[in-house]
mmCIF file of C-alpha atoms in Angstrom:
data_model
loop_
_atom_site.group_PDB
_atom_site.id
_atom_site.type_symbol
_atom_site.label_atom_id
_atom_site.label_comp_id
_atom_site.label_asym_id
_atom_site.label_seq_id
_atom_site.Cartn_x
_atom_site.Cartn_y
_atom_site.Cartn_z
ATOM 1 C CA UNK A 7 -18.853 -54.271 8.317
ATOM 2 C CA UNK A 8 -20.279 -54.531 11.799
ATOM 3 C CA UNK A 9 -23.704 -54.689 12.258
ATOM 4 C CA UNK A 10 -25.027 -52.734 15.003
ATOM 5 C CA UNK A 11 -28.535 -54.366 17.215
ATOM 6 C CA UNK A 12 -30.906 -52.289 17.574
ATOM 7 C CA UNK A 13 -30.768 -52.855 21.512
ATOM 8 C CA UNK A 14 -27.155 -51.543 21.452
ATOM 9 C CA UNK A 15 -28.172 -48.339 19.861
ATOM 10 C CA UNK A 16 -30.761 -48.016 21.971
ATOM 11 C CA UNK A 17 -28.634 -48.479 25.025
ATOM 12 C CA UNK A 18 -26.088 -46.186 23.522
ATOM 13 C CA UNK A 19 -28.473 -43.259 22.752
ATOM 14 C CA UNK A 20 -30.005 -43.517 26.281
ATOM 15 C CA UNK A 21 -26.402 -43.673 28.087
ATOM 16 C CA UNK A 22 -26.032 -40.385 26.033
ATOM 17 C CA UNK A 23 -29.139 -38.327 27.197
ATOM 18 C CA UNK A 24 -28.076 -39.340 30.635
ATOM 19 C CA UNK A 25 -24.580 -37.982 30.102
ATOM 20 C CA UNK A 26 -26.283 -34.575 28.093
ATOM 21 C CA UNK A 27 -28.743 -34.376 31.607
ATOM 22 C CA UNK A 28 -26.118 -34.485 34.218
ATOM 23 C CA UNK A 29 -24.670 -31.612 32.504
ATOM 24 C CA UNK A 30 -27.803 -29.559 31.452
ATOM 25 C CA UNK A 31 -27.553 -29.995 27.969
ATOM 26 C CA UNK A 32 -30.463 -32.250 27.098
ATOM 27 C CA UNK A 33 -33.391 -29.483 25.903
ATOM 28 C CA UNK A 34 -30.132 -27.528 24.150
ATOM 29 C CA UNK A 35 -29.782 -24.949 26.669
ATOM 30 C CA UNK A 36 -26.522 -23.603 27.797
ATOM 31 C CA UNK A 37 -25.285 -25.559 31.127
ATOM 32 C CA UNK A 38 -23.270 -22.731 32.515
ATOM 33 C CA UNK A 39 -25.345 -20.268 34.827
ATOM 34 C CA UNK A 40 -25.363 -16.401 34.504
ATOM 35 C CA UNK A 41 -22.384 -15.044 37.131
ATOM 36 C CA UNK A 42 -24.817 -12.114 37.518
ATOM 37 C CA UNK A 43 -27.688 -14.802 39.507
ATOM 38 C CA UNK A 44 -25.293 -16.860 40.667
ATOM 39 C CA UNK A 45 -25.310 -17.091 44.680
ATOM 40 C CA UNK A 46 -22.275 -17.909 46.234
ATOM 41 C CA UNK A 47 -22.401 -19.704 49.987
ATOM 42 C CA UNK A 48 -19.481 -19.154 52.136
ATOM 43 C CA UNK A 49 -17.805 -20.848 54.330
ATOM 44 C CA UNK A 50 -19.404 -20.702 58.251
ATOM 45 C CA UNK A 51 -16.815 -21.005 61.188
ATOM 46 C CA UNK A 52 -14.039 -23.648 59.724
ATOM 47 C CA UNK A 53 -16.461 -25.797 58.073
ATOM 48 C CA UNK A 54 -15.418 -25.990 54.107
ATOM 49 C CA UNK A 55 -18.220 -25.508 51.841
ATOM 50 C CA UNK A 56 -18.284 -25.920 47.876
ATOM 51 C CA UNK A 57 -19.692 -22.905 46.235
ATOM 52 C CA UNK A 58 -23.437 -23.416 44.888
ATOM 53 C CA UNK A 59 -25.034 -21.829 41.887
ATOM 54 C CA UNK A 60 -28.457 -21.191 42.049
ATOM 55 C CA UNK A 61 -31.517 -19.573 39.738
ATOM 56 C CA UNK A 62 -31.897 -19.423 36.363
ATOM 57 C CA UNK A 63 -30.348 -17.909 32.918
ATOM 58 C CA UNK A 64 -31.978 -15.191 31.659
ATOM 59 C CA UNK A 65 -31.786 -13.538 28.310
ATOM 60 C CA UNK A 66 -28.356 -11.749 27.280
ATOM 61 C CA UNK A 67 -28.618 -8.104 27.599
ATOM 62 C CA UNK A 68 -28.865 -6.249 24.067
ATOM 63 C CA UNK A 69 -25.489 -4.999 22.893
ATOM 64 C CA UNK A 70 -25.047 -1.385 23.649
ATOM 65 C CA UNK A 71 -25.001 0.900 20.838
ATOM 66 C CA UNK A 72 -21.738 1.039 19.700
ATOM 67 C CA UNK A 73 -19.930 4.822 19.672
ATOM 68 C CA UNK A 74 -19.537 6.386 16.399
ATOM 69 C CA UNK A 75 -15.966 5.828 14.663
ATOM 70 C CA UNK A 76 -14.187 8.717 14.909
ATOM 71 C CA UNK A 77 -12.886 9.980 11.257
ATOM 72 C CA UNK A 78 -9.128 9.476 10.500
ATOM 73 C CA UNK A 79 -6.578 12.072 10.681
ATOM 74 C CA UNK A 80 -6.430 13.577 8.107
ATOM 75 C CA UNK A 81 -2.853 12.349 5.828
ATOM 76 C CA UNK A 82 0.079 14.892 5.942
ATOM 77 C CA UNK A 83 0.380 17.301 3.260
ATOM 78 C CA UNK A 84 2.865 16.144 0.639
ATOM 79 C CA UNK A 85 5.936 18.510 0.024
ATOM 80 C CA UNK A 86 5.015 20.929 -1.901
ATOM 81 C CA UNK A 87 7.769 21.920 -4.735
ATOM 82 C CA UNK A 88 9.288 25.370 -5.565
ATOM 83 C CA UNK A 89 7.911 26.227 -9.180
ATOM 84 C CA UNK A 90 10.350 29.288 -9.793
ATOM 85 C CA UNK A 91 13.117 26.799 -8.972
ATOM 86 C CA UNK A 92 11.007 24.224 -11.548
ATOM 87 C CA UNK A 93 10.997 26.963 -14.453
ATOM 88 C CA UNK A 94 14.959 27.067 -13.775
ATOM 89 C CA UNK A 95 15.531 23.790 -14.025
ATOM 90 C CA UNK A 96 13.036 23.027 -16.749
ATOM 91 C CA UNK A 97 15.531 25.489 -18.792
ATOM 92 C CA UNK A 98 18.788 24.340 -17.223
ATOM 93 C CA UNK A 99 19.506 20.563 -14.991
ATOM 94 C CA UNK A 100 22.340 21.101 -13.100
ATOM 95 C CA UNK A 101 25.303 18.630 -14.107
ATOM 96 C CA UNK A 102 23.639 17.793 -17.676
ATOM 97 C CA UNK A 103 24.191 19.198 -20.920
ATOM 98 C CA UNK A 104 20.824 18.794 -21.742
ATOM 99 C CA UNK A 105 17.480 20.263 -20.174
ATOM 100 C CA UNK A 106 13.928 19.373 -20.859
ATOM 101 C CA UNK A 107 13.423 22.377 -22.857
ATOM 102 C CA UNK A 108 15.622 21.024 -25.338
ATOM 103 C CA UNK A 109 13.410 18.390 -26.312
ATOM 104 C CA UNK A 110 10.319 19.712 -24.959
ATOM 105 C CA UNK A 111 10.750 23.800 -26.031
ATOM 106 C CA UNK A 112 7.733 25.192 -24.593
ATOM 107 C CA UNK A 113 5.948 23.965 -21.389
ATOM 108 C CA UNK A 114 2.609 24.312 -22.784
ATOM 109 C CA UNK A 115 3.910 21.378 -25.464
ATOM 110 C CA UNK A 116 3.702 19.109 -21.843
ATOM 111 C CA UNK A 117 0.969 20.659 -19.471
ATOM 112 C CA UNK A 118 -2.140 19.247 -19.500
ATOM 113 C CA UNK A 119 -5.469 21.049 -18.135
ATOM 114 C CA UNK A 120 -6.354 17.805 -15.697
ATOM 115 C CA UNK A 121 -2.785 17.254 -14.172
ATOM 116 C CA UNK A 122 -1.981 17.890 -10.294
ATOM 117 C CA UNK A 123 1.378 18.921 -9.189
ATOM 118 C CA UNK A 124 1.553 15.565 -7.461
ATOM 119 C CA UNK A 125 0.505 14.425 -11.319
ATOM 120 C CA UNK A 126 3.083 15.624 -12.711
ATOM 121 C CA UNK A 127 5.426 14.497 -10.050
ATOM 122 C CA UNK A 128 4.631 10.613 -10.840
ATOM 123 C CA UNK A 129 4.790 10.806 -14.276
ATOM 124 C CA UNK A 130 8.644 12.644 -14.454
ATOM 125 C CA UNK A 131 10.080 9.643 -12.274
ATOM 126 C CA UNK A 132 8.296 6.810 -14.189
ATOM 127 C CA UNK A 133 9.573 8.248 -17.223
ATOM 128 C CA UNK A 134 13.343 9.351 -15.778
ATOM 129 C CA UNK A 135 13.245 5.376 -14.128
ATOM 130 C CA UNK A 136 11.810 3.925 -17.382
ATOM 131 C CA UNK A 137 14.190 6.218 -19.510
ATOM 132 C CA UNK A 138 11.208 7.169 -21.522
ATOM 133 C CA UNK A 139 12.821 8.948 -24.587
ATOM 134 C CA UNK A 140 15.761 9.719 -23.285
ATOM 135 C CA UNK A 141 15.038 11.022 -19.618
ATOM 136 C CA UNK A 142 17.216 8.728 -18.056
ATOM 137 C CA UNK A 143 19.841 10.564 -18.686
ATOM 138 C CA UNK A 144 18.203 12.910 -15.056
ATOM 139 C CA UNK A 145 17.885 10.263 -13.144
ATOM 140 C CA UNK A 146 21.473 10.804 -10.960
ATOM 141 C CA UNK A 147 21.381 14.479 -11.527
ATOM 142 C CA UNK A 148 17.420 14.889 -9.945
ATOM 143 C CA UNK A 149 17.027 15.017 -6.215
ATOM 144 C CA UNK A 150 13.556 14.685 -4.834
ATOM 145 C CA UNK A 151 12.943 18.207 -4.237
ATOM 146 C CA UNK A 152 13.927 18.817 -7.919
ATOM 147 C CA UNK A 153 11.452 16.387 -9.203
ATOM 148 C CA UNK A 154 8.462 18.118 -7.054
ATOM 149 C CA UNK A 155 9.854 21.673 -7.886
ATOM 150 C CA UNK A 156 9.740 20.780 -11.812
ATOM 151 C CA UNK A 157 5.925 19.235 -11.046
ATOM 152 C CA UNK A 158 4.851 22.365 -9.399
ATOM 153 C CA UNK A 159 6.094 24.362 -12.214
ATOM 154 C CA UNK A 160 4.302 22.619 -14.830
ATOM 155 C CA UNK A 161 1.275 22.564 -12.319
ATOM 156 C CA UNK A 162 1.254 26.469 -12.727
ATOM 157 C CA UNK A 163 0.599 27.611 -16.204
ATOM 158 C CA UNK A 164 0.747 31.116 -14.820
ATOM 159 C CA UNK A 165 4.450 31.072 -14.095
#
């Protein structure tokens, strides 16, 4: 390992300030000058001159207050189903032999007090993908307007 002399460092560390002073950086401030006191001097008759900056840095301005976030749009309403058309189909599928009132017989065996429409809805296509019992069996013969007309049937107990 090299050993250092203490005159070196000392050189070193003094060759630095003088670099950190010819740019304005030896009591930590910031070298560049505020564009808003800087004074430009132009050129007289032909004769090139180098812009000068001149004055001092003053404090940023404080950030304005920023304007309030405006609330979102609010998301589309989701199709609503037919629940006539989901009583008929509850009794009958179209294409199947079977219906889910053959294994379920009355709706009020499936409705639950706390279930949305849109409730319903997810839980009939997990169970017709996941061929829960034996739903599967509806999974070509349901469009998606069946499965939200079905949800919106058993969504309204008074139909």
């Amino acid at each position: 390992m090299t050993r250092h002399r203490p005159t070196t460092i000392r050189a070193a560390c003094l060759l630095m300030t003088a670099a950190l002073a010819a740019c304005g950086m030896v009591d930590g401030s910031d070298p560049l000058p505020d564009p808003s006191q800087a004074t430009v001097v132009t050129r007289s008759a032909g004769a090139p001159t180098k812009p000068s900056v001149t004055g001092t840095r003053s404090p940023a301005p404080a950030p304005a207050a920023a304007a309030p976030t405006p609330a979102p749009a609010p998301a589309p309403a989701a199709p609503v189903g037919d629940a006539v058309r989901g009583k008929q189909l509850y009794a009958a599928v179209p294409g199947s032999i079977n219906a889910c009132s053959d294994c379920h017989m009355s709706v009020t065996m499936v409705r639950r007090a706390d279930t949305t429409a849109a409730g319903y809805e997810t839980m009939l296509r997990n169970a017709v993908q996941t061929n829960l019992g034996t739903m599967g069996q509806f999974g070509d013969k349901l469009a998606d307007a069946d499965f939200r007309d079905l949800a919106a049937y058993l969504a309204s107990p008074g139909i």
